[in-house]
mmCIF file with all atom_site columns, C-alpha atoms in Angstrom:
data_model
loop_
_atom_site.group_PDB
_atom_site.id
_atom_site.type_symbol
_atom_site.label_atom_id
_atom_site.label_alt_id
_atom_site.label_comp_id
_atom_site.label_asym_id
_atom_site.label_entity_id
_atom_site.label_seq_id
_atom_site.pdbx_PDB_ins_code
_atom_site.Cartn_x
_atom_site.Cartn_y
_atom_site.Cartn_z
_atom_site.occupancy
_atom_site.B_iso_or_equiv
_atom_site.pdbx_formal_charge
_atom_site.auth_seq_id
_atom_site.auth_comp_id
_atom_site.auth_asym_id
_atom_site.auth_atom_id
_atom_site.pdbx_PDB_model_num
ATOM 1   C CA . ASP B 1 1   ? 0.000   0.000  0.000   1.00 0.00 ? 1276 ASP B CA 1
ATOM 2   C CA . THR B 1 2   ? 1.671   3.221  -1.172  1.00 0.00 ? 1277 THR B CA 1
ATOM 3   C CA . GLU B 1 3   ? -1.125  5.606  -0.340  1.00 0.00 ? 1278 GLU B CA 1
ATOM 4   C CA . VAL B 1 4   ? -1.779  8.299  2.169   1.00 0.00 ? 1279 VAL B CA 1
ATOM 5   C CA . THR B 1 5   ? -5.505  8.610  2.759   1.00 0.00 ? 1280 THR B CA 1
ATOM 6   C CA . GLN B 1 6   ? -7.369  11.576 4.177   1.00 0.00 ? 1281 GLN B CA 1
ATOM 7   C CA . THR B 1 7   ? -10.935 11.994 5.352   1.00 0.00 ? 1282 THR B CA 1
ATOM 8   C CA . PRO B 1 8   ? -13.145 13.794 4.755   1.00 0.00 ? 1283 PRO B CA 1
ATOM 9   C CA . LYS B 1 9   ? -12.498 15.054 1.215   1.00 0.00 ? 1284 LYS B CA 1
ATOM 10  C CA . HIS B 1 10  ? -14.559 18.179 1.838   1.00 0.00 ? 1285 HIS B CA 1
ATOM 11  C CA . LEU B 1 11  ? -15.645 19.849 5.069   1.00 0.00 ? 1286 LEU B CA 1
ATOM 12  C CA . VAL B 1 12  ? -17.814 22.881 5.659   1.00 0.00 ? 1287 VAL B CA 1
ATOM 13  C CA . MET B 1 13  ? -17.979 24.154 9.207   1.00 0.00 ? 1288 MET B CA 1
ATOM 14  C CA . GLY B 1 14  ? -19.132 27.153 11.152  1.00 0.00 ? 1289 GLY B CA 1
ATOM 15  C CA . MET B 1 15  ? -16.869 29.201 13.363  1.00 0.00 ? 1290 MET B CA 1
ATOM 16  C CA . THR B 1 16  ? -18.266 27.614 16.521  1.00 0.00 ? 1291 THR B CA 1
ATOM 17  C CA . ASN B 1 17  ? -17.990 23.997 15.360  1.00 0.00 ? 1292 ASN B CA 1
ATOM 18  C CA . LYS B 1 18  ? -15.476 21.354 16.409  1.00 0.00 ? 1293 LYS B CA 1
ATOM 19  C CA . LYS B 1 19  ? -14.343 18.937 13.747  1.00 0.00 ? 1294 LYS B CA 1
ATOM 20  C CA . SER B 1 20  ? -11.404 16.634 13.029  1.00 0.00 ? 1295 SER B CA 1
ATOM 21  C CA . LEU B 1 21  ? -9.408  15.778 9.944   1.00 0.00 ? 1296 LEU B CA 1
ATOM 22  C CA . LYS B 1 22  ? -7.951  12.293 9.684   1.00 0.00 ? 1297 LYS B CA 1
ATOM 23  C CA . CYS B 1 23  ? -4.923  10.925 7.864   1.00 0.00 ? 1298 CYS B CA 1
ATOM 24  C CA . GLU B 1 24  ? -3.666  7.361  7.556   1.00 0.00 ? 1299 GLU B CA 1
ATOM 25  C CA . GLN B 1 25  ? -0.669  5.680  5.937   1.00 0.00 ? 1300 GLN B CA 1
ATOM 26  C CA . HIS B 1 26  ? 0.401   2.057  5.843   1.00 0.00 ? 1301 HIS B CA 1
ATOM 27  C CA . MET B 1 27  ? 3.842   2.467  4.305   1.00 0.00 ? 1302 MET B CA 1
ATOM 28  C CA . GLY B 1 28  ? 5.677   2.127  7.619   1.00 0.00 ? 1303 GLY B CA 1
ATOM 29  C CA . HIS B 1 29  ? 6.720   5.756  7.447   1.00 0.00 ? 1304 HIS B CA 1
ATOM 30  C CA . ARG B 1 30  ? 7.891   7.233  10.728  1.00 0.00 ? 1305 ARG B CA 1
ATOM 31  C CA . ALA B 1 31  ? 7.256   10.925 10.033  1.00 0.00 ? 1306 ALA B CA 1
ATOM 32  C CA . MET B 1 32  ? 3.900   12.525 9.303   1.00 0.00 ? 1307 MET B CA 1
ATOM 33  C CA . TYR B 1 33  ? 3.064   16.108 8.463   1.00 0.00 ? 1308 TYR B CA 1
ATOM 34  C CA . TRP B 1 34  ? 0.179   18.573 8.260   1.00 0.00 ? 1309 TRP B CA 1
ATOM 35  C CA . TYR B 1 35  ? 0.323   21.327 5.664   1.00 0.00 ? 1310 TYR B CA 1
ATOM 36  C CA . LYS B 1 36  ? -2.060  24.148 4.806   1.00 0.00 ? 1311 LYS B CA 1
ATOM 37  C CA . GLN B 1 37  ? -2.307  25.319 1.209   1.00 0.00 ? 1312 GLN B CA 1
ATOM 38  C CA . LYS B 1 38  ? -4.202  28.367 -0.019  1.00 0.00 ? 1313 LYS B CA 1
ATOM 39  C CA . ALA B 1 39  ? -5.063  28.803 -3.676  1.00 0.00 ? 1314 ALA B CA 1
ATOM 40  C CA . LYS B 1 40  ? -2.052  29.486 -5.912  1.00 0.00 ? 1315 LYS B CA 1
ATOM 41  C CA . LYS B 1 41  ? 0.306   29.368 -2.910  1.00 0.00 ? 1316 LYS B CA 1
ATOM 42  C CA . PRO B 1 42  ? 2.821   26.716 -1.857  1.00 0.00 ? 1317 PRO B CA 1
ATOM 43  C CA . PRO B 1 43  ? 2.078   24.325 0.997   1.00 0.00 ? 1318 PRO B CA 1
ATOM 44  C CA . GLU B 1 44  ? 2.867   25.773 4.438   1.00 0.00 ? 1319 GLU B CA 1
ATOM 45  C CA . LEU B 1 45  ? 4.147   23.373 7.074   1.00 0.00 ? 1320 LEU B CA 1
ATOM 46  C CA . MET B 1 46  ? 2.020   23.322 10.219  1.00 0.00 ? 1321 MET B CA 1
ATOM 47  C CA . PHE B 1 47  ? 3.103   20.284 12.243  1.00 0.00 ? 1322 PHE B CA 1
ATOM 48  C CA . VAL B 1 48  ? 5.584   17.446 12.029  1.00 0.00 ? 1323 VAL B CA 1
ATOM 49  C CA . TYR B 1 49  ? 5.440   14.215 13.987  1.00 0.00 ? 1324 TYR B CA 1
ATOM 50  C CA . SER B 1 50  ? 8.535   12.086 13.965  1.00 0.00 ? 1325 SER B CA 1
ATOM 51  C CA . TYR B 1 51  ? 8.284   8.686  15.662  1.00 0.00 ? 1326 TYR B CA 1
ATOM 52  C CA . GLU B 1 52  ? 4.904   9.766  17.034  1.00 0.00 ? 1327 GLU B CA 1
ATOM 53  C CA . LYS B 1 53  ? 6.375   12.779 18.812  1.00 0.00 ? 1328 LYS B CA 1
ATOM 54  C CA . LEU B 1 54  ? 5.578   16.335 17.812  1.00 0.00 ? 1329 LEU B CA 1
ATOM 55  C CA . SER B 1 55  ? 8.876   17.711 16.600  1.00 0.00 ? 1330 SER B CA 1
ATOM 56  C CA . ILE B 1 56  ? 7.864   20.872 14.784  1.00 0.00 ? 1331 ILE B CA 1
ATOM 57  C CA . ASN B 1 57  ? 5.029   23.258 15.440  1.00 0.00 ? 1332 ASN B CA 1
ATOM 58  C CA . GLU B 1 58  ? 5.281   26.245 13.166  1.00 0.00 ? 1333 GLU B CA 1
ATOM 59  C CA . SER B 1 59  ? 3.618   28.685 15.577  1.00 0.00 ? 1334 SER B CA 1
ATOM 60  C CA . VAL B 1 60  ? 0.208   27.561 14.431  1.00 0.00 ? 1335 VAL B CA 1
ATOM 61  C CA . PRO B 1 61  ? -2.793  29.072 16.293  1.00 0.00 ? 1336 PRO B CA 1
ATOM 62  C CA . SER B 1 62  ? -4.127  26.919 19.119  1.00 0.00 ? 1337 SER B CA 1
ATOM 63  C CA . ARG B 1 63  ? -7.444  26.487 17.310  1.00 0.00 ? 1338 ARG B CA 1
ATOM 64  C CA . PHE B 1 64  ? -5.551  23.778 15.392  1.00 0.00 ? 1339 PHE B CA 1
ATOM 65  C CA . SER B 1 65  ? -4.582  20.814 17.570  1.00 0.00 ? 1340 SER B CA 1
ATOM 66  C CA . PRO B 1 66  ? -2.667  17.837 16.161  1.00 0.00 ? 1341 PRO B CA 1
ATOM 67  C CA . GLU B 1 67  ? -2.741  14.307 17.492  1.00 0.00 ? 1342 GLU B CA 1
ATOM 68  C CA . CYS B 1 68  ? -0.752  11.223 16.510  1.00 0.00 ? 1343 CYS B CA 1
ATOM 69  C CA . PRO B 1 69  ? -2.430  8.170  18.105  1.00 0.00 ? 1344 PRO B CA 1
ATOM 70  C CA . ASN B 1 70  ? 0.058   5.769  16.492  1.00 0.00 ? 1345 ASN B CA 1
ATOM 71  C CA . SER B 1 71  ? 2.636   5.667  13.733  1.00 0.00 ? 1346 SER B CA 1
ATOM 72  C CA . SER B 1 72  ? -0.010  5.182  11.019  1.00 0.00 ? 1347 SER B CA 1
ATOM 73  C CA . LEU B 1 73  ? -2.570  7.769  12.066  1.00 0.00 ? 1348 LEU B CA 1
ATOM 74  C CA . LEU B 1 74  ? -2.572  11.534 12.269  1.00 0.00 ? 1349 LEU B CA 1
ATOM 75  C CA . ASN B 1 75  ? -5.462  13.759 13.270  1.00 0.00 ? 1350 ASN B CA 1
ATOM 76  C CA . LEU B 1 76  ? -5.975  17.487 13.157  1.00 0.00 ? 1351 LEU B CA 1
ATOM 77  C CA . HIS B 1 77  ? -8.611  18.786 15.558  1.00 0.00 ? 1352 HIS B CA 1
ATOM 78  C CA . LEU B 1 78  ? -10.292 22.034 14.594  1.00 0.00 ? 1353 LEU B CA 1
ATOM 79  C CA . HIS B 1 79  ? -12.101 24.398 16.942  1.00 0.00 ? 1354 HIS B CA 1
ATOM 80  C CA . ALA B 1 80  ? -13.341 27.974 16.619  1.00 0.00 ? 1355 ALA B CA 1
ATOM 81  C CA . LEU B 1 81  ? -11.838 28.461 13.189  1.00 0.00 ? 1356 LEU B CA 1
ATOM 82  C CA . GLN B 1 82  ? -11.940 31.687 11.229  1.00 0.00 ? 1357 GLN B CA 1
ATOM 83  C CA . PRO B 1 83  ? -13.003 32.148 7.590   1.00 0.00 ? 1358 PRO B CA 1
ATOM 84  C CA . GLU B 1 84  ? -9.355  32.803 6.671   1.00 0.00 ? 1359 GLU B CA 1
ATOM 85  C CA . ASP B 1 85  ? -8.588  29.229 7.739   1.00 0.00 ? 1360 ASP B CA 1
ATOM 86  C CA . SER B 1 86  ? -10.434 28.006 4.651   1.00 0.00 ? 1361 SER B CA 1
ATOM 87  C CA . ALA B 1 87  ? -7.829  26.115 2.609   1.00 0.00 ? 1362 ALA B CA 1
ATOM 88  C CA . LEU B 1 88  ? -6.702  22.704 1.390   1.00 0.00 ? 1363 LEU B CA 1
ATOM 89  C CA . TYR B 1 89  ? -5.248  20.747 4.308   1.00 0.00 ? 1364 TYR B CA 1
ATOM 90  C CA . LEU B 1 90  ? -2.663  18.225 3.233   1.00 0.00 ? 1365 LEU B CA 1
ATOM 91  C CA . CYS B 1 91  ? -1.239  15.308 5.133   1.00 0.00 ? 1366 CYS B CA 1
ATOM 92  C CA . ALA B 1 92  ? 2.079   13.787 4.107   1.00 0.00 ? 1367 ALA B CA 1
ATOM 93  C CA . SER B 1 93  ? 4.341   11.042 5.342   1.00 0.00 ? 1368 SER B CA 1
ATOM 94  C CA . SER B 1 94  ? 7.976   10.101 4.829   1.00 0.00 ? 1369 SER B CA 1
ATOM 95  C CA . GLN B 1 95  ? 10.224  7.219  5.760   1.00 0.00 ? 1370 GLN B CA 1
ATOM 96  C CA . ARG B 1 96  ? 12.850  9.587  7.121   1.00 0.00 ? 1371 ARG B CA 1
ATOM 97  C CA . GLY B 1 97  ? 12.101  12.737 9.023   1.00 0.00 ? 1372 GLY B CA 1
ATOM 98  C CA . PRO B 1 98  ? 13.037  16.239 7.942   1.00 0.00 ? 1373 PRO B CA 1
ATOM 99  C CA . PRO B 1 99  ? 15.150  17.398 6.267   1.00 0.00 ? 1374 PRO B CA 1
ATOM 100 C CA . LEU B 1 100 ? 15.882  14.229 4.309   1.00 0.00 ? 1375 LEU B CA 1
ATOM 101 C CA . GLY B 1 101 ? 12.580  12.451 3.885   1.00 0.00 ? 1376 GLY B CA 1
ATOM 102 C CA . GLU B 1 102 ? 10.755  12.126 0.581   1.00 0.00 ? 1377 GLU B CA 1
ATOM 103 C CA . GLN B 1 103 ? 7.227   13.178 1.421   1.00 0.00 ? 1378 GLN B CA 1
ATOM 104 C CA . PHE B 1 104 ? 4.171   11.488 -0.048  1.00 0.00 ? 1379 PHE B CA 1
ATOM 105 C CA . PHE B 1 105 ? 1.012   13.542 0.116   1.00 0.00 ? 1380 PHE B CA 1
ATOM 106 C CA . GLY B 1 106 ? -2.562  12.502 0.640   1.00 0.00 ? 1381 GLY B CA 1
ATOM 107 C CA . PRO B 1 107 ? -5.345  13.939 -1.553  1.00 0.00 ? 1382 PRO B CA 1
ATOM 108 C CA . GLY B 1 108 ? -6.163  16.636 0.978   1.00 0.00 ? 1383 GLY B CA 1
ATOM 109 C CA . THR B 1 109 ? -9.254  17.895 2.762   1.00 0.00 ? 1384 THR B CA 1
ATOM 110 C CA . ARG B 1 110 ? -10.793 21.033 1.336   1.00 0.00 ? 1385 ARG B CA 1
ATOM 111 C CA . LEU B 1 111 ? -12.031 23.030 4.302   1.00 0.00 ? 1386 LEU B CA 1
ATOM 112 C CA . THR B 1 112 ? -14.491 25.891 4.126   1.00 0.00 ? 1387 THR B CA 1
ATOM 113 C CA . VAL B 1 113 ? -15.191 27.929 7.258   1.00 0.00 ? 1388 VAL B CA 1
ATOM 114 C CA . LEU B 1 114 ? -18.381 29.967 7.148   1.00 0.00 ? 1389 LEU B CA 1
ATOM 115 C CA . GLN H 2 1   ? 14.392  33.673 6.564   1.00 0.00 ? 412  GLN H CA 1
ATOM 116 C CA . LYS H 2 2   ? 14.998  30.660 4.366   1.00 0.00 ? 413  LYS H CA 1
ATOM 117 C CA . GLU H 2 3   ? 13.825  31.244 0.815   1.00 0.00 ? 414  GLU H CA 1
ATOM 118 C CA . VAL H 2 4   ? 13.161  29.032 -2.151  1.00 0.00 ? 415  VAL H CA 1
ATOM 119 C CA . GLU H 2 5   ? 12.529  30.932 -5.354  1.00 0.00 ? 416  GLU H CA 1
ATOM 120 C CA . GLN H 2 6   ? 11.067  29.820 -8.631  1.00 0.00 ? 417  GLN H CA 1
ATOM 121 C CA . ASN H 2 7   ? 9.986   31.675 -11.730 1.00 0.00 ? 418  ASN H CA 1
ATOM 122 C CA . SER H 2 8   ? 6.189   31.587 -11.492 1.00 0.00 ? 419  SER H CA 1
ATOM 123 C CA . GLY H 2 9   ? 5.805   31.387 -15.265 1.00 0.00 ? 420  GLY H CA 1
ATOM 124 C CA . PRO H 2 10  ? 3.691   30.529 -17.045 1.00 0.00 ? 421  PRO H CA 1
ATOM 125 C CA . LEU H 2 11  ? 6.175   28.516 -19.057 1.00 0.00 ? 422  LEU H CA 1
ATOM 126 C CA . SER H 2 12  ? 4.865   27.259 -22.372 1.00 0.00 ? 423  SER H CA 1
ATOM 127 C CA . VAL H 2 13  ? 6.612   24.630 -24.481 1.00 0.00 ? 424  VAL H CA 1
ATOM 128 C CA . PRO H 2 14  ? 5.457   22.701 -27.539 1.00 0.00 ? 425  PRO H CA 1
ATOM 129 C CA . GLU H 2 15  ? 4.777   18.990 -27.269 1.00 0.00 ? 426  GLU H CA 1
ATOM 130 C CA . GLY H 2 16  ? 7.963   16.965 -27.633 1.00 0.00 ? 427  GLY H CA 1
ATOM 131 C CA . ALA H 2 17  ? 10.248  19.808 -26.500 1.00 0.00 ? 428  ALA H CA 1
ATOM 132 C CA . ILE H 2 18  ? 12.405  20.001 -23.388 1.00 0.00 ? 429  ILE H CA 1
ATOM 133 C CA . ALA H 2 19  ? 10.952  21.968 -20.475 1.00 0.00 ? 430  ALA H CA 1
ATOM 134 C CA . SER H 2 20  ? 13.476  23.504 -18.091 1.00 0.00 ? 431  SER H CA 1
ATOM 135 C CA . LEU H 2 21  ? 12.398  24.525 -14.587 1.00 0.00 ? 432  LEU H CA 1
ATOM 136 C CA . ASN H 2 22  ? 14.677  26.353 -12.206 1.00 0.00 ? 433  ASN H CA 1
ATOM 137 C CA . CYS H 2 23  ? 14.876  26.896 -8.460  1.00 0.00 ? 434  CYS H CA 1
ATOM 138 C CA . THR H 2 24  ? 17.277  28.806 -6.238  1.00 0.00 ? 435  THR H CA 1
ATOM 139 C CA . TYR H 2 25  ? 17.546  28.618 -2.483  1.00 0.00 ? 436  TYR H CA 1
ATOM 140 C CA . SER H 2 26  ? 19.109  30.826 0.133   1.00 0.00 ? 437  SER H CA 1
ATOM 141 C CA . ASP H 2 27  ? 20.219  28.414 2.882   1.00 0.00 ? 438  ASP H CA 1
ATOM 142 C CA . ARG H 2 28  ? 23.714  27.085 2.242   1.00 0.00 ? 439  ARG H CA 1
ATOM 143 C CA . VAL H 2 29  ? 23.227  24.188 4.666   1.00 0.00 ? 440  VAL H CA 1
ATOM 144 C CA . SER H 2 30  ? 20.245  22.813 2.751   1.00 0.00 ? 441  SER H CA 1
ATOM 145 C CA . GLN H 2 31  ? 20.572  19.067 2.556   1.00 0.00 ? 442  GLN H CA 1
ATOM 146 C CA . SER H 2 32  ? 17.815  17.742 0.343   1.00 0.00 ? 443  SER H CA 1
ATOM 147 C CA . PHE H 2 33  ? 15.995  18.878 -2.749  1.00 0.00 ? 444  PHE H CA 1
ATOM 148 C CA . PHE H 2 34  ? 12.726  17.717 -4.210  1.00 0.00 ? 445  PHE H CA 1
ATOM 149 C CA . TRP H 2 35  ? 10.535  18.364 -7.198  1.00 0.00 ? 446  TRP H CA 1
ATOM 150 C CA . TYR H 2 36  ? 6.786   17.915 -6.933  1.00 0.00 ? 447  TYR H CA 1
ATOM 151 C CA . ARG H 2 37  ? 4.112   18.155 -9.607  1.00 0.00 ? 448  ARG H CA 1
ATOM 152 C CA . GLN H 2 38  ? 0.720   19.536 -8.668  1.00 0.00 ? 449  GLN H CA 1
ATOM 153 C CA . TYR H 2 39  ? -2.289  19.467 -10.950 1.00 0.00 ? 450  TYR H CA 1
ATOM 154 C CA . SER H 2 40  ? -4.985  22.063 -10.337 1.00 0.00 ? 451  SER H CA 1
ATOM 155 C CA . GLY H 2 41  ? -7.139  21.064 -7.379  1.00 0.00 ? 452  GLY H CA 1
ATOM 156 C CA . LYS H 2 42  ? -4.951  18.054 -6.533  1.00 0.00 ? 453  LYS H CA 1
ATOM 157 C CA . SER H 2 43  ? -2.215  17.376 -4.013  1.00 0.00 ? 454  SER H CA 1
ATOM 158 C CA . PRO H 2 44  ? 1.526   17.501 -4.781  1.00 0.00 ? 455  PRO H CA 1
ATOM 159 C CA . GLU H 2 45  ? 3.064   14.376 -6.272  1.00 0.00 ? 456  GLU H CA 1
ATOM 160 C CA . LEU H 2 46  ? 6.757   13.594 -5.770  1.00 0.00 ? 457  LEU H CA 1
ATOM 161 C CA . ILE H 2 47  ? 8.713   13.473 -9.035  1.00 0.00 ? 458  ILE H CA 1
ATOM 162 C CA . MET H 2 48  ? 12.350  13.450 -7.974  1.00 0.00 ? 459  MET H CA 1
ATOM 163 C CA . SER H 2 49  ? 14.628  13.841 -4.995  1.00 0.00 ? 460  SER H CA 1
ATOM 164 C CA . ILE H 2 50  ? 18.302  14.777 -5.199  1.00 0.00 ? 461  ILE H CA 1
ATOM 165 C CA . TYR H 2 51  ? 20.802  15.034 -2.382  1.00 0.00 ? 462  TYR H CA 1
ATOM 166 C CA . SER H 2 52  ? 24.250  15.485 -3.979  1.00 0.00 ? 463  SER H CA 1
ATOM 167 C CA . ASN H 2 53  ? 25.738  17.628 -6.711  1.00 0.00 ? 464  ASN H CA 1
ATOM 168 C CA . GLY H 2 54  ? 25.259  16.508 -10.284 1.00 0.00 ? 465  GLY H CA 1
ATOM 169 C CA . ASP H 2 55  ? 22.485  15.023 -12.343 1.00 0.00 ? 466  ASP H CA 1
ATOM 170 C CA . LYS H 2 56  ? 19.899  12.413 -11.483 1.00 0.00 ? 467  LYS H CA 1
ATOM 171 C CA . GLU H 2 57  ? 17.755  10.895 -14.201 1.00 0.00 ? 468  GLU H CA 1
ATOM 172 C CA . ASP H 2 58  ? 14.434  9.082  -13.918 1.00 0.00 ? 469  ASP H CA 1
ATOM 173 C CA . GLY H 2 59  ? 12.678  8.372  -17.185 1.00 0.00 ? 470  GLY H CA 1
ATOM 174 C CA . ARG H 2 60  ? 11.939  11.667 -18.944 1.00 0.00 ? 471  ARG H CA 1
ATOM 175 C CA . PHE H 2 61  ? 12.953  13.687 -15.886 1.00 0.00 ? 472  PHE H CA 1
ATOM 176 C CA . THR H 2 62  ? 16.431  14.895 -14.942 1.00 0.00 ? 473  THR H CA 1
ATOM 177 C CA . ALA H 2 63  ? 17.175  16.822 -11.772 1.00 0.00 ? 474  ALA H CA 1
ATOM 178 C CA . GLN H 2 64  ? 20.363  18.855 -11.591 1.00 0.00 ? 475  GLN H CA 1
ATOM 179 C CA . LEU H 2 65  ? 21.883  20.167 -8.374  1.00 0.00 ? 476  LEU H CA 1
ATOM 180 C CA . ASN H 2 66  ? 24.662  22.706 -7.946  1.00 0.00 ? 477  ASN H CA 1
ATOM 181 C CA . LYS H 2 67  ? 25.174  23.443 -4.264  1.00 0.00 ? 478  LYS H CA 1
ATOM 182 C CA . ALA H 2 68  ? 27.922  26.003 -4.901  1.00 0.00 ? 479  ALA H CA 1
ATOM 183 C CA . SER H 2 69  ? 25.480  28.092 -6.930  1.00 0.00 ? 480  SER H CA 1
ATOM 184 C CA . GLN H 2 70  ? 22.518  27.137 -4.680  1.00 0.00 ? 481  GLN H CA 1
ATOM 185 C CA . TYR H 2 71  ? 20.588  26.069 -7.716  1.00 0.00 ? 482  TYR H CA 1
ATOM 186 C CA . VAL H 2 72  ? 18.467  23.061 -8.581  1.00 0.00 ? 483  VAL H CA 1
ATOM 187 C CA . SER H 2 73  ? 16.707  22.434 -11.864 1.00 0.00 ? 484  SER H CA 1
ATOM 188 C CA . LEU H 2 74  ? 14.330  19.948 -13.449 1.00 0.00 ? 485  LEU H CA 1
ATOM 189 C CA . LEU H 2 75  ? 14.421  19.030 -17.117 1.00 0.00 ? 486  LEU H CA 1
ATOM 190 C CA . ILE H 2 76  ? 11.451  17.304 -18.702 1.00 0.00 ? 487  ILE H CA 1
ATOM 191 C CA . ARG H 2 77  ? 12.294  15.680 -22.034 1.00 0.00 ? 488  ARG H CA 1
ATOM 192 C CA . ASP H 2 78  ? 9.699   14.891 -24.714 1.00 0.00 ? 489  ASP H CA 1
ATOM 193 C CA . SER H 2 79  ? 7.136   17.054 -22.914 1.00 0.00 ? 490  SER H CA 1
ATOM 194 C CA . GLN H 2 80  ? 3.554   15.835 -23.106 1.00 0.00 ? 491  GLN H CA 1
ATOM 195 C CA . PRO H 2 81  ? 0.282   17.745 -22.624 1.00 0.00 ? 492  PRO H CA 1
ATOM 196 C CA . SER H 2 82  ? -0.227  15.645 -19.483 1.00 0.00 ? 493  SER H CA 1
ATOM 197 C CA . ASP H 2 83  ? 2.876   17.337 -18.020 1.00 0.00 ? 494  ASP H CA 1
ATOM 198 C CA . SER H 2 84  ? 0.920   20.609 -17.860 1.00 0.00 ? 495  SER H CA 1
ATOM 199 C CA . ALA H 2 85  ? 0.841   21.398 -14.141 1.00 0.00 ? 496  ALA H CA 1
ATOM 200 C CA . THR H 2 86  ? 2.502   23.490 -11.455 1.00 0.00 ? 497  THR H CA 1
ATOM 201 C CA . TYR H 2 87  ? 5.965   22.267 -10.462 1.00 0.00 ? 498  TYR H CA 1
ATOM 202 C CA . LEU H 2 88  ? 7.012   22.882 -6.875  1.00 0.00 ? 499  LEU H CA 1
ATOM 203 C CA . CYS H 2 89  ? 10.613  22.924 -5.719  1.00 0.00 ? 500  CYS H CA 1
ATOM 204 C CA . ALA H 2 90  ? 11.129  21.950 -2.070  1.00 0.00 ? 501  ALA H CA 1
ATOM 205 C CA . VAL H 2 91  ? 14.259  22.164 0.032   1.00 0.00 ? 502  VAL H CA 1
ATOM 206 C CA . GLY H 2 92  ? 15.024  20.359 3.278   1.00 0.00 ? 503  GLY H CA 1
ATOM 207 C CA . ALA H 2 93  ? 17.111  22.355 5.735   1.00 0.00 ? 504  ALA H CA 1
ATOM 208 C CA . GLY H 2 94  ? 17.491  22.137 9.475   1.00 0.00 ? 505  GLY H CA 1
ATOM 209 C CA . ASN H 2 95  ? 14.477  20.112 10.548  1.00 0.00 ? 506  ASN H CA 1
ATOM 210 C CA . GLN H 2 96  ? 12.045  21.561 8.045   1.00 0.00 ? 507  GLN H CA 1
ATOM 211 C CA . PHE H 2 97  ? 10.973  21.650 4.432   1.00 0.00 ? 508  PHE H CA 1
ATOM 212 C CA . TYR H 2 98  ? 10.525  24.859 2.457   1.00 0.00 ? 509  TYR H CA 1
ATOM 213 C CA . PHE H 2 99  ? 8.513   25.057 -0.736  1.00 0.00 ? 510  PHE H CA 1
ATOM 214 C CA . GLY H 2 100 ? 8.890   27.495 -3.587  1.00 0.00 ? 511  GLY H CA 1
ATOM 215 C CA . THR H 2 101 ? 5.839   29.201 -5.054  1.00 0.00 ? 512  THR H CA 1
ATOM 216 C CA . GLY H 2 102 ? 5.864   26.914 -8.073  1.00 0.00 ? 513  GLY H CA 1
ATOM 217 C CA . THR H 2 103 ? 6.233   27.268 -11.841 1.00 0.00 ? 514  THR H CA 1
ATOM 218 C CA . SER H 2 104 ? 3.182   26.792 -14.036 1.00 0.00 ? 515  SER H CA 1
ATOM 219 C CA . LEU H 2 105 ? 4.007   24.708 -17.124 1.00 0.00 ? 516  LEU H CA 1
ATOM 220 C CA . THR H 2 106 ? 1.778   24.413 -20.172 1.00 0.00 ? 517  THR H CA 1
ATOM 221 C CA . VAL H 2 107 ? 2.660   21.916 -22.902 1.00 0.00 ? 518  VAL H CA 1
ATOM 222 C CA . ILE H 2 108 ? 1.012   22.908 -26.167 1.00 0.00 ? 519  ILE H CA 1
ATOM 223 C CA . PRO H 2 109 ? -0.119  20.012 -28.424 1.00 0.00 ? 520  PRO H CA 1
#
């Protein structure tokens, strides 16, 4: 299995809602990542888990909360988001952690905050 | 501030031609270099990785790295209309990855 899967594909939420994005990989990769991508912009790194430990948090607002239950799963919990948080949220994984790992991306979750 | 710069394009080439995509980076201690292809509305797809100076070939793709000049390029031979996409350069430095803004490539049939 060489895929990174993400659910849901699309999510619409209000500013008072709580929701979660899920990511799964079965490639035995030991690093997993959350990125945010706005239209016509490059992906921006939000969080990195390496061996299930949070190793990088790019000063992301606390309304985004990552969780890595095990080496195959990565969640992103969302609470009290703002309309400017609307974006494509990408999960990626790599066999080696940064800066060397080749990252494989999931299809993304397109999030709209009303 | 670590920077990765790419010409945003658009770059247009006829079908069958060689497309040349360029990327420069500011951090001299960068260790890894990647090219991703991203179709509109889709996620990035890894094309090539390169870690040492010189050329690396994979099918129609060749990545070239020159650390002294802080420059990495991607050549696409025999370009096909299906190669039309945005190409993202990414650099690994420290414990992070930095992406360029991408070059839009259009291959004209």
